Short mmCIF file of C-alpha atoms in Angstrom, two decimals:
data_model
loop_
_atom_site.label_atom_id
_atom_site.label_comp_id
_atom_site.label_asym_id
_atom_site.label_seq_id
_atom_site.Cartn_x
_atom_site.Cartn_y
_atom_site.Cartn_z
CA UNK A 667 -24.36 8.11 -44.88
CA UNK A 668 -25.57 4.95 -42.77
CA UNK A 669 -21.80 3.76 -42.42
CA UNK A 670 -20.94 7.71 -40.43
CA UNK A 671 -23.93 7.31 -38.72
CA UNK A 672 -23.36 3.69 -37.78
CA UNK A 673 -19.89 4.62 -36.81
CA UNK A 674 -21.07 7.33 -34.64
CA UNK A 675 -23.47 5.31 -32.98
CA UNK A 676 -20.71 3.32 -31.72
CA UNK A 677 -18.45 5.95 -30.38
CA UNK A 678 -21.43 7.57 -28.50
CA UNK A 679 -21.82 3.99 -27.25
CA UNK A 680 -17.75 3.22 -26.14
CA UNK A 681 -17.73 6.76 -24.35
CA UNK A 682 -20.94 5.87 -22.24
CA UNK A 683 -19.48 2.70 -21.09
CA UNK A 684 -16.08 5.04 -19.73
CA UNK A 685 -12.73 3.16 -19.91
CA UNK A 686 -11.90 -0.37 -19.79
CA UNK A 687 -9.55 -0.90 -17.47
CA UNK A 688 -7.55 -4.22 -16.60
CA UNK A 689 -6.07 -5.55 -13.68
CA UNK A 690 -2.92 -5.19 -14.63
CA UNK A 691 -3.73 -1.96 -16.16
CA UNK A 692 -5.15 -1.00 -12.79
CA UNK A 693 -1.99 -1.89 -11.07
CA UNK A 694 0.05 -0.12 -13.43
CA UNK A 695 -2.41 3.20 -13.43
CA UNK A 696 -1.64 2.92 -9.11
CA UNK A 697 1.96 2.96 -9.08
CA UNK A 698 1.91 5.61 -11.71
CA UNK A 699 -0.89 8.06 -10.10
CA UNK A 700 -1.31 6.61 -6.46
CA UNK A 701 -1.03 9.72 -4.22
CA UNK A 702 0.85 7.85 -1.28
CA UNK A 703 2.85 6.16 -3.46
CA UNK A 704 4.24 9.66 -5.04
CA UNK A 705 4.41 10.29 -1.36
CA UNK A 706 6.33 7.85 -0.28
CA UNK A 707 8.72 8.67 -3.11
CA UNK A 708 9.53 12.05 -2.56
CA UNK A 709 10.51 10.54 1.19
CA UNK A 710 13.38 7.99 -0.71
CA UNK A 711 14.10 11.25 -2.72
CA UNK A 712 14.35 13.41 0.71
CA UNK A 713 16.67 10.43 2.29
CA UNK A 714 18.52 9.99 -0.24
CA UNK A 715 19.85 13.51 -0.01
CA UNK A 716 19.86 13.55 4.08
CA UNK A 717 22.62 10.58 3.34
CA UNK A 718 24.32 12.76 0.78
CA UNK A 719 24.07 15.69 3.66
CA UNK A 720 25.63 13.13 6.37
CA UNK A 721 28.82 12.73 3.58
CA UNK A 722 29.18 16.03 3.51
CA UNK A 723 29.12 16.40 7.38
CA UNK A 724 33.26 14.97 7.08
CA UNK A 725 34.33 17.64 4.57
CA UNK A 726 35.88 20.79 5.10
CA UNK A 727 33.97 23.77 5.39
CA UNK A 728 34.69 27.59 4.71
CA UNK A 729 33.42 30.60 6.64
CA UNK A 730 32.91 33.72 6.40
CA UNK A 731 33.79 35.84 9.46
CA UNK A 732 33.39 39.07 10.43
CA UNK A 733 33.19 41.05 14.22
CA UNK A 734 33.31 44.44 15.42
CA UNK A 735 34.59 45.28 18.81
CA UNK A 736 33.82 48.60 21.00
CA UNK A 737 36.92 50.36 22.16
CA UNK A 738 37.47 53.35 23.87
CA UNK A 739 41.12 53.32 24.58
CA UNK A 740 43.24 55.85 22.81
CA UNK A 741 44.20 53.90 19.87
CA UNK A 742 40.37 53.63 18.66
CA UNK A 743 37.91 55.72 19.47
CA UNK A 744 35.32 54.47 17.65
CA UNK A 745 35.91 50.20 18.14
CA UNK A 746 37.70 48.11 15.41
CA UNK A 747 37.14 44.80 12.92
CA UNK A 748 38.67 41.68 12.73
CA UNK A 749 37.36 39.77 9.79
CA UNK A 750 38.30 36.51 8.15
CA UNK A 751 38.02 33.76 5.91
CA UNK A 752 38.59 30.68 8.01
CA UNK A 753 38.63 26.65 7.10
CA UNK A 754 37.76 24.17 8.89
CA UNK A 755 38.28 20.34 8.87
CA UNK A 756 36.66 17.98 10.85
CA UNK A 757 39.73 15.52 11.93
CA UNK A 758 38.31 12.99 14.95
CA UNK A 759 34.84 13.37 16.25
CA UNK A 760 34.76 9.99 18.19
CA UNK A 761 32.78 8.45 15.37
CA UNK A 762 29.72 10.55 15.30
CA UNK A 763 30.21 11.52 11.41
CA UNK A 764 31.07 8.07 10.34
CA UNK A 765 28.23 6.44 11.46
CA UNK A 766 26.44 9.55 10.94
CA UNK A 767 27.05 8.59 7.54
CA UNK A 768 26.73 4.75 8.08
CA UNK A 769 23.12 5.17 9.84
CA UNK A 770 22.45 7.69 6.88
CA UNK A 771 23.11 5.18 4.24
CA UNK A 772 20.95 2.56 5.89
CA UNK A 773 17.78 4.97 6.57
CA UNK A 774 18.18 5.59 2.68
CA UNK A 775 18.24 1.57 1.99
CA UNK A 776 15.11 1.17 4.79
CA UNK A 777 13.67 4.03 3.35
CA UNK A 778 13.85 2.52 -0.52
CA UNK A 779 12.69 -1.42 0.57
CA UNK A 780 9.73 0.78 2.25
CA UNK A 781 8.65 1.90 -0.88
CA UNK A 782 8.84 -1.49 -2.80
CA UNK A 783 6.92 -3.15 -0.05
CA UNK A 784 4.64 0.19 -0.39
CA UNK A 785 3.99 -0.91 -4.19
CA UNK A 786 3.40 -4.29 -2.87
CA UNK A 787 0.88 -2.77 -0.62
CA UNK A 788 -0.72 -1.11 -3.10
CA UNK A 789 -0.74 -4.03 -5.64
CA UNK A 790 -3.25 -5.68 -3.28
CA UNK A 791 -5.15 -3.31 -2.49
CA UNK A 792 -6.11 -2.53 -6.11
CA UNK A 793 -6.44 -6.77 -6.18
CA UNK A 794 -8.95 -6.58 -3.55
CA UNK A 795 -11.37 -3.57 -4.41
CA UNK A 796 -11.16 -4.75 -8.28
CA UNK A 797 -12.47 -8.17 -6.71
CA UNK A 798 -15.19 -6.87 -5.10
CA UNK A 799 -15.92 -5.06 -8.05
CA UNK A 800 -16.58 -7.68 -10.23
CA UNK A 801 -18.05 -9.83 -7.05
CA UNK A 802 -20.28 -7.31 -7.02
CA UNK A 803 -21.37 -7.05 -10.58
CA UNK A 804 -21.83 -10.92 -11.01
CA UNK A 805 -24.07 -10.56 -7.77
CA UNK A 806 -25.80 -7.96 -9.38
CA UNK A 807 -26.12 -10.17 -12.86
CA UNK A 808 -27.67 -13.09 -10.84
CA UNK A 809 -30.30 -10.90 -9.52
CA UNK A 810 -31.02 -9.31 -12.93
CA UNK A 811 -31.52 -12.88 -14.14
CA UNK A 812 -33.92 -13.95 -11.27
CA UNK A 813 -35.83 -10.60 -11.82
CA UNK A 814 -36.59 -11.40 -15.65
CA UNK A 815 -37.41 -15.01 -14.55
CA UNK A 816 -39.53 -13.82 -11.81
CA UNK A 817 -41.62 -11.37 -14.07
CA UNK A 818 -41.89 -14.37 -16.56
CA UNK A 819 -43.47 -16.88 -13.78
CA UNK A 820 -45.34 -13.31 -12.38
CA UNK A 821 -47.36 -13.15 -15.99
CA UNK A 822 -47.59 -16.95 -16.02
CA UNK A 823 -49.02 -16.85 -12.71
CA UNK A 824 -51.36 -14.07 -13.36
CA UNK A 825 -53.06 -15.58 -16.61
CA UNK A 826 -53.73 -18.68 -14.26
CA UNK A 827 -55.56 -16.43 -11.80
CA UNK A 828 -57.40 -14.07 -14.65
CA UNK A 829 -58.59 -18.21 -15.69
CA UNK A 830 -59.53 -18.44 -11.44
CA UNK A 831 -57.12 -21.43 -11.25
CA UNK A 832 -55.55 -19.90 -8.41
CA UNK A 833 -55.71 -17.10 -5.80
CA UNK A 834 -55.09 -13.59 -5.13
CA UNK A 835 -52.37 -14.75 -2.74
CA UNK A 836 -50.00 -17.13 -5.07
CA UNK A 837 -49.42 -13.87 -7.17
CA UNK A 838 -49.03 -11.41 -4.13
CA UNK A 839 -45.74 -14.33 -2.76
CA UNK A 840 -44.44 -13.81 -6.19
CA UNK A 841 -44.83 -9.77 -6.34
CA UNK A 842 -43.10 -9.77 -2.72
CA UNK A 843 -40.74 -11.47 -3.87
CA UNK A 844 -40.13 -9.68 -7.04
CA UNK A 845 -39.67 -6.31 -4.69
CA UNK A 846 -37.12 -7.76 -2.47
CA UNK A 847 -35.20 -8.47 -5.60
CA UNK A 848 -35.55 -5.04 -6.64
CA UNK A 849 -34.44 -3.91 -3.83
CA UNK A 850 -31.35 -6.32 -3.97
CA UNK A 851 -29.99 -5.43 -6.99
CA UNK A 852 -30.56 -1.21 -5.74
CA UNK A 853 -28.45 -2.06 -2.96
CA UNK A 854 -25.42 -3.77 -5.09
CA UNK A 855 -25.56 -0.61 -7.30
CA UNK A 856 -24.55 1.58 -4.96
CA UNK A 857 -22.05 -0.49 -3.37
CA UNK A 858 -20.49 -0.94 -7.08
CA UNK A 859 -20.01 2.60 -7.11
CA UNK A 860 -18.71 2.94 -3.91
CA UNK A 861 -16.34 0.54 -4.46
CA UNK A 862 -15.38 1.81 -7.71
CA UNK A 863 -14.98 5.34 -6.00
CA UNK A 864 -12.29 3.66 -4.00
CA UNK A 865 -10.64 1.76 -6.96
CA UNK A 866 -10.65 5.39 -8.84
CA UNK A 867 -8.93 7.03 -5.53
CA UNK A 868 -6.30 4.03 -5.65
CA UNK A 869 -5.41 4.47 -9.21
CA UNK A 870 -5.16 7.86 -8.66
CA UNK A 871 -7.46 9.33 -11.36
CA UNK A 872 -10.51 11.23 -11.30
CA UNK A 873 -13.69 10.14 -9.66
CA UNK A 874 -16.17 11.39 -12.30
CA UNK A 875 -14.21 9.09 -14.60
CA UNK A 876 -16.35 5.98 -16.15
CA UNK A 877 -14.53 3.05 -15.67
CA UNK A 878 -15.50 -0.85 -16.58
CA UNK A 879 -13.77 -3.98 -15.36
CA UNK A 880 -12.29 -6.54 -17.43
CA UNK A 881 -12.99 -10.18 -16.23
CA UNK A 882 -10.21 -12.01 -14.63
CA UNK A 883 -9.15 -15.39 -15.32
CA UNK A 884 -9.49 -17.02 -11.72
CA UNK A 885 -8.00 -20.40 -12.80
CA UNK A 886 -4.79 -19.64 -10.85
CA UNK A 887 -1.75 -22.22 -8.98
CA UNK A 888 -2.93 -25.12 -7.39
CA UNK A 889 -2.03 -24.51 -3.80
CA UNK A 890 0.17 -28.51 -3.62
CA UNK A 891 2.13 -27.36 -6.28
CA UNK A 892 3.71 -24.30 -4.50
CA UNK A 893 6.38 -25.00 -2.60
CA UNK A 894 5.64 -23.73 0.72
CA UNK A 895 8.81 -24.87 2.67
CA UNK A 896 10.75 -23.29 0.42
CA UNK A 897 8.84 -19.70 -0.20
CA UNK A 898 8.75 -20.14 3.72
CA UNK A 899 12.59 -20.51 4.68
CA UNK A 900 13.44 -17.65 1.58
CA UNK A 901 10.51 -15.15 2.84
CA UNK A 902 12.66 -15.02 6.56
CA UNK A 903 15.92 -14.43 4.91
CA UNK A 904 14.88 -12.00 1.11
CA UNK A 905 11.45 -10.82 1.27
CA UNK A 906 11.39 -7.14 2.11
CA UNK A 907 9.16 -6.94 5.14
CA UNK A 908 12.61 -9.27 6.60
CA UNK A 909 14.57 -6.87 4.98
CA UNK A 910 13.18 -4.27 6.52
CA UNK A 911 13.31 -5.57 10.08
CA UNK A 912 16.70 -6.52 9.84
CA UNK A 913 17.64 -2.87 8.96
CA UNK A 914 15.79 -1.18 11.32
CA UNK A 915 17.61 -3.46 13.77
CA UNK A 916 21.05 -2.71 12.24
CA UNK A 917 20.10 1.67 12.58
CA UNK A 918 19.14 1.14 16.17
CA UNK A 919 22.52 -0.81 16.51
CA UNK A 920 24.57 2.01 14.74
CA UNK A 921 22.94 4.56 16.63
CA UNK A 922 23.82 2.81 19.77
CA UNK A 923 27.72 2.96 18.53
CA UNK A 924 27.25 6.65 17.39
CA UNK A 925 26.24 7.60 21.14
CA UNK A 926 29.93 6.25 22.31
CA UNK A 927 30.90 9.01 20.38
CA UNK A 928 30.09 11.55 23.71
CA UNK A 929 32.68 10.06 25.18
CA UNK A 930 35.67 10.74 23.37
CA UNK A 931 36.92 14.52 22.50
CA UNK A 932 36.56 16.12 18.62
CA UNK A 933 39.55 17.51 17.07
CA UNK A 934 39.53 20.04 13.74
CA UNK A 935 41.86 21.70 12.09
CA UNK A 936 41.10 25.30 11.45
CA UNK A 937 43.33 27.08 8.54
CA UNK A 938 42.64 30.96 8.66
CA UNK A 939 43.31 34.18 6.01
CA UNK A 940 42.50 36.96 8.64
CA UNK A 941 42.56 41.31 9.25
CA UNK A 942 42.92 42.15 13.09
CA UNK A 943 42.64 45.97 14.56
CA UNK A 944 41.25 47.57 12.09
CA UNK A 945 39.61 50.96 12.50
CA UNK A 946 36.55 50.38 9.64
CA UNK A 947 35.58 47.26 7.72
CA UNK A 948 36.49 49.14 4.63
CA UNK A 949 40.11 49.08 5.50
CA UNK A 950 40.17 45.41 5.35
CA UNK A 951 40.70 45.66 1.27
CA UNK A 952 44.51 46.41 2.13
CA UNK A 953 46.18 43.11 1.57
CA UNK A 954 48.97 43.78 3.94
CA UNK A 955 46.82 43.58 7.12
CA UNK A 956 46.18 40.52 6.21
CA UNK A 957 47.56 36.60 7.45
CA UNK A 958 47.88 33.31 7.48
CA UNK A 959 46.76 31.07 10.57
CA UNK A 960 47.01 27.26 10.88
CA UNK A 961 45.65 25.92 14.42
CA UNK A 962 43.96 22.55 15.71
CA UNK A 963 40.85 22.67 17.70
CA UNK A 964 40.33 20.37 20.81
CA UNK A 965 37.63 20.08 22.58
CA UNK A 966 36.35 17.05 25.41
CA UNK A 967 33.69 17.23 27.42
CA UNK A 968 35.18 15.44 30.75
CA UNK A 969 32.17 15.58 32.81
CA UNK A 970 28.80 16.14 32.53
CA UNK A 971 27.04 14.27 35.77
CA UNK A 972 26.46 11.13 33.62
CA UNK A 973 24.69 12.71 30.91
CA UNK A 974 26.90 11.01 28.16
CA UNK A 975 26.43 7.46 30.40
CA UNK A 976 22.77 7.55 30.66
CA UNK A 977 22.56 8.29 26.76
CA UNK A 978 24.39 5.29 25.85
CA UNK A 979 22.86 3.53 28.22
CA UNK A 980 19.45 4.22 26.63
CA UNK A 981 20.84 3.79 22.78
CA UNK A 982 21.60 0.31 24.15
CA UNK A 983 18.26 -0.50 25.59
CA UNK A 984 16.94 0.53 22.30
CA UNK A 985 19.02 -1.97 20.47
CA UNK A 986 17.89 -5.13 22.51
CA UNK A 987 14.24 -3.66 21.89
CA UNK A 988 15.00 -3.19 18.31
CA UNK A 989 16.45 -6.85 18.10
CA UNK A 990 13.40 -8.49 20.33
CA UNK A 991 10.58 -6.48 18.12
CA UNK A 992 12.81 -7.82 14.95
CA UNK A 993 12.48 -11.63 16.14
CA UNK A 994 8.69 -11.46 17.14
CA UNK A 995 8.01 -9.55 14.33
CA UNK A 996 9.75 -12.53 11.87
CA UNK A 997 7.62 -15.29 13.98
CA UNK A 998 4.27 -13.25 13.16
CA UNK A 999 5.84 -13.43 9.42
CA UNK A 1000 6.16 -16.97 9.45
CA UNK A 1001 2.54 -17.47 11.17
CA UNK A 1002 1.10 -15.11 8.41
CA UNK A 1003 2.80 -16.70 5.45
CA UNK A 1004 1.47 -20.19 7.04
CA UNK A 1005 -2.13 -19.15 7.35
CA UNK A 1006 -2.55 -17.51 3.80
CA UNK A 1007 -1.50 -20.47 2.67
CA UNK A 1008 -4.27 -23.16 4.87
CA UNK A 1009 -6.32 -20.35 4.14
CA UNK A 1010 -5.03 -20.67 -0.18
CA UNK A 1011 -5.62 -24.62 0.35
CA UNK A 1012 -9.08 -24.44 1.91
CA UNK A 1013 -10.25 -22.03 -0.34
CA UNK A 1014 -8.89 -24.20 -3.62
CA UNK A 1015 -10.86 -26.99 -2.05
CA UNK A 1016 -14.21 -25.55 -1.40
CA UNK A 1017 -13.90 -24.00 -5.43
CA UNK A 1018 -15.10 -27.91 -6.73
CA UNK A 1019 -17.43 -28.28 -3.36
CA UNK A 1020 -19.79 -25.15 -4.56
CA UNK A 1021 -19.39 -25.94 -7.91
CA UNK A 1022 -21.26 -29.03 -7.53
CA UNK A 1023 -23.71 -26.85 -5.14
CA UNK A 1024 -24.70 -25.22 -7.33
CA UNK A 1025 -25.17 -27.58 -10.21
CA UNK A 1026 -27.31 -29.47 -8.15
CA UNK A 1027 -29.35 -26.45 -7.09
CA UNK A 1028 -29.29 -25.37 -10.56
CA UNK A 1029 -31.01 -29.21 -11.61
CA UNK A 1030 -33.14 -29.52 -9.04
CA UNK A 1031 -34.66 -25.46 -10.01
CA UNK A 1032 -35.25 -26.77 -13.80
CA UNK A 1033 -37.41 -29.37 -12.10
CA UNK A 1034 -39.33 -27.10 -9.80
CA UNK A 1035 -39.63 -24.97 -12.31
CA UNK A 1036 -41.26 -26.86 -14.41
CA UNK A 1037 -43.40 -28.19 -12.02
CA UNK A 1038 -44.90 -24.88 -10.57
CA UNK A 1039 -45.03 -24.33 -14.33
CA UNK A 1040 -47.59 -26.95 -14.04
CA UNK A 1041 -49.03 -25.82 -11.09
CA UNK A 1042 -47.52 -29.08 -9.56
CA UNK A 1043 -45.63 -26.94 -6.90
CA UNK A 1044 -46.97 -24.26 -4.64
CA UNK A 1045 -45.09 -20.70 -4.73
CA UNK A 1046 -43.62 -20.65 -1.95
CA UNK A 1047 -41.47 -23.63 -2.50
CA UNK A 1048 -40.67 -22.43 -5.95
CA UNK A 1049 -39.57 -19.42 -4.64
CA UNK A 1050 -37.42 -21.16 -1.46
CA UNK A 1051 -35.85 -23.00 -4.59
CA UNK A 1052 -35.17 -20.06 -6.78
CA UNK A 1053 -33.25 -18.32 -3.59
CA UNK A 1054 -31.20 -21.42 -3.13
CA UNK A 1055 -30.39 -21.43 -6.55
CA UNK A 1056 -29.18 -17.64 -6.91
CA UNK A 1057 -28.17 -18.75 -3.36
CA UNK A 1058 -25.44 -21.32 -4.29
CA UNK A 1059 -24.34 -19.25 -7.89
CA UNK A 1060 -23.08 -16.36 -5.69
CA UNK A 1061 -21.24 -18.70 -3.10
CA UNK A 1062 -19.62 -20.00 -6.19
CA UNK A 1063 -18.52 -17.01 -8.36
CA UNK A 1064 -17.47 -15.59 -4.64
CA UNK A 1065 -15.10 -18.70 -3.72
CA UNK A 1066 -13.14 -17.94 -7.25
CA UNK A 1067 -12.36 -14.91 -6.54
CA UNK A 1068 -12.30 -15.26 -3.13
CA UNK A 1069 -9.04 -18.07 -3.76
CA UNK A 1070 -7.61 -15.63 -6.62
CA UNK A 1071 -7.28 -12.66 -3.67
CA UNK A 1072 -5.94 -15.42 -1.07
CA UNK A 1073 -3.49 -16.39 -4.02
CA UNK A 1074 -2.69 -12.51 -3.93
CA UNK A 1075 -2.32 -12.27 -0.40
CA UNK A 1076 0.25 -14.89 -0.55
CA UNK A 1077 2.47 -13.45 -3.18
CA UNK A 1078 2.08 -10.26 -1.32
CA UNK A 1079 3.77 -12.14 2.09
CA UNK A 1080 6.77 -13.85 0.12
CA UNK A 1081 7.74 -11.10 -1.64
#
């Protein structure tokens, strides 16, 4: 009976807690239940068929035709039909279906890199809120811990005053003191669950659910053993935001050749079963009415006041925008890819500098502490050395994750 009871203590206890969720699990839960992602999905799906429509756009099509004509000669009193079954194949067009269906399939390859560099996007954005998460709850641990000290001096402090070693005022620093840290560690509640409302949106699940973070290991690369020329020179040429510039480029340039296309006439071929003269619709069930056509369609627009020029001359504006936009937007690559990584390399080197902050502040608190244990030290100086303390903790948990997100941020530029 104690072993059921025992067990169902601790199931009441792993459901109150909610999920435990990793940051890899995170990720994962994002790019299976992330909203724009499934968004930005359907869109590939959706271009993938408009390229599949474009193919199609060179392939014969069949017609159904049917009109009725009002005639009051003496043949027909009433009007006749002429109906028909007519195919038609697309011969020359100038080159507006071919790169129609060129332009097609590189919106489709744009459209797919956008969605990998979309994952990307979300990979780091799940990264970030899941860092302040646990930022957060480490703040919120620190303050905890100075509370419970804090308390501890507070009764210390007030036996010493109920024994009229000291005044009403030594214990009022520490009780003002003890509120503002009450009031801390309200504060970094709320913004844990705001943050965690927006870590639920990204990973697409419900925000009633109870989730709880995993820790991260923050021990990640050492920032001189990354090859920066290298990720540098292959982030230009393969990573997807380059990618994706260099196709957007290569549409505008295709669209530009398409627009030649208003120059030059389009020629089909038309192959027809048709009924002519007919006095009812119904009559056009007798096979012998019926024949065979075979024709080619020409048709060229000779003049149009310019139209055609000032179209082309536009598509080719657009191209030498596209192509400028392209370059500047590589150079503000290479400047971004540069400063994540100073940014990686100052970050790495600070990690050791607060470490040793806060060691020392940590040292020198045992020693006031003792001493205003000993009434050796007034309050307020205990309590300016307590703050540093909790002070100089949070700058250090902060700068680990703080280099683990810049680490992040870096992967998320070379990719």
């Amino acid at each position: 009976m104690k072993k059921k009871i025992l067990g169902l203590m601790m199931v009441m206890s792993c459901s109150s807690f909610g999920m435990e969720v990793s940051l890899e699990k995170a990720v994962d839960m994002a790019y299976e239940n992330n909203r724009d992602l499934k968004n930005s999905k359907i869109e590939t799906v959706q271009q993938d068929l408009l390229y599949k429509q474009s193919y199609k756009e060179g392939l014969p099509s069949i017609s159904l035709e049917s009109n009725y004509t009002d005639d009051k000669s003496d043949s027909y009193d009433d009007g006749y039909f002429e109906n028909g079954i007519v195919l038609t194949q697309p011969i020359y067009s100038g080159g507006e279906i071919f790169y129609g269906i060129e332009g097609s399939q590189k919106s489709k390859e744009l459209y797919e890199l956008t969605y990998e560099k979309e994952k990307w996007d979300t990979r780091l954005e799940v990264v970030k809120e899941y860092i302040a998460i646990l930022q957060l709850q480490k703040t919120l641990e620190v303050y905890e811990t100075s509370k419970r000290e804090k308390e501890e001096e507070l009764n210390r402090q007030q036996e010493f005053y109920n024994l009229g070693l000291i005044d009403k005022s030594e214990i009022l620093k520490v009780e003002s003191s003890l509120y503002e840290n009450e009031s801390d560690i309200i504060d970094t509640k709320n913004e844990i669950q705001k943050e965690k409302m927006t870590l639920k949106k990204l990973m697409g699940i419900s925000l009633e659910k109870e989730i709880q973070l995993s820790n991260i290991d923050t021990e990640k690369i050492n920032p001189e053993k990354i090859n920066f020329e290298n990720d540098l020179k292959n982030a230009v040429k393969e990573s997807l935001e380059s990618k994706k510039l260099n196709l957007t480029a290569e549409i505008t340039k295709i669209e530009e050749k398409a627009a030649k296309s208003e120059f030059l006439p389009e020629v089909d071929l038309e192959y027809a079963y048709e009924s002519s003269d007919l006095a009812s619709f119904s009559d056009s069930a007798d096979v012998e009415d019926w024949q065979w056509s075979i024709g080619v369609s020409f048709e060229w627009e000779i003049f149009n006041f310019g139209s055609s020029m000032d179209s082309y001359k536009s598509a080719k504006l657009d191209t030498e925008k596209a192509e400028i936009s392209r370059d500047d937007s590589i150079e503000e690559l290479k400047k971004e890819i540069t400063s994540a990584y100073l940014e990686m390399k100052t970050l790495y080197s600070l990690i050791e500098t607060r470490k040793k902050a806060y060691e020392t502040s940590n040292e020198i608190y045992e020693i006031d502490r003792e001493k205003y244990a000993n009434r050796l030290l007034d309050t307020v100086d205990y309590l300016q050395t307590e703050s540093d303390l909790r002070e100089a903790q949070v700058n250090y948990i902060n700068i680990q994750m703080d280099y683990y997100q810049a680490y992040e941020e870096y992967l998320n530029l070379i990719k």
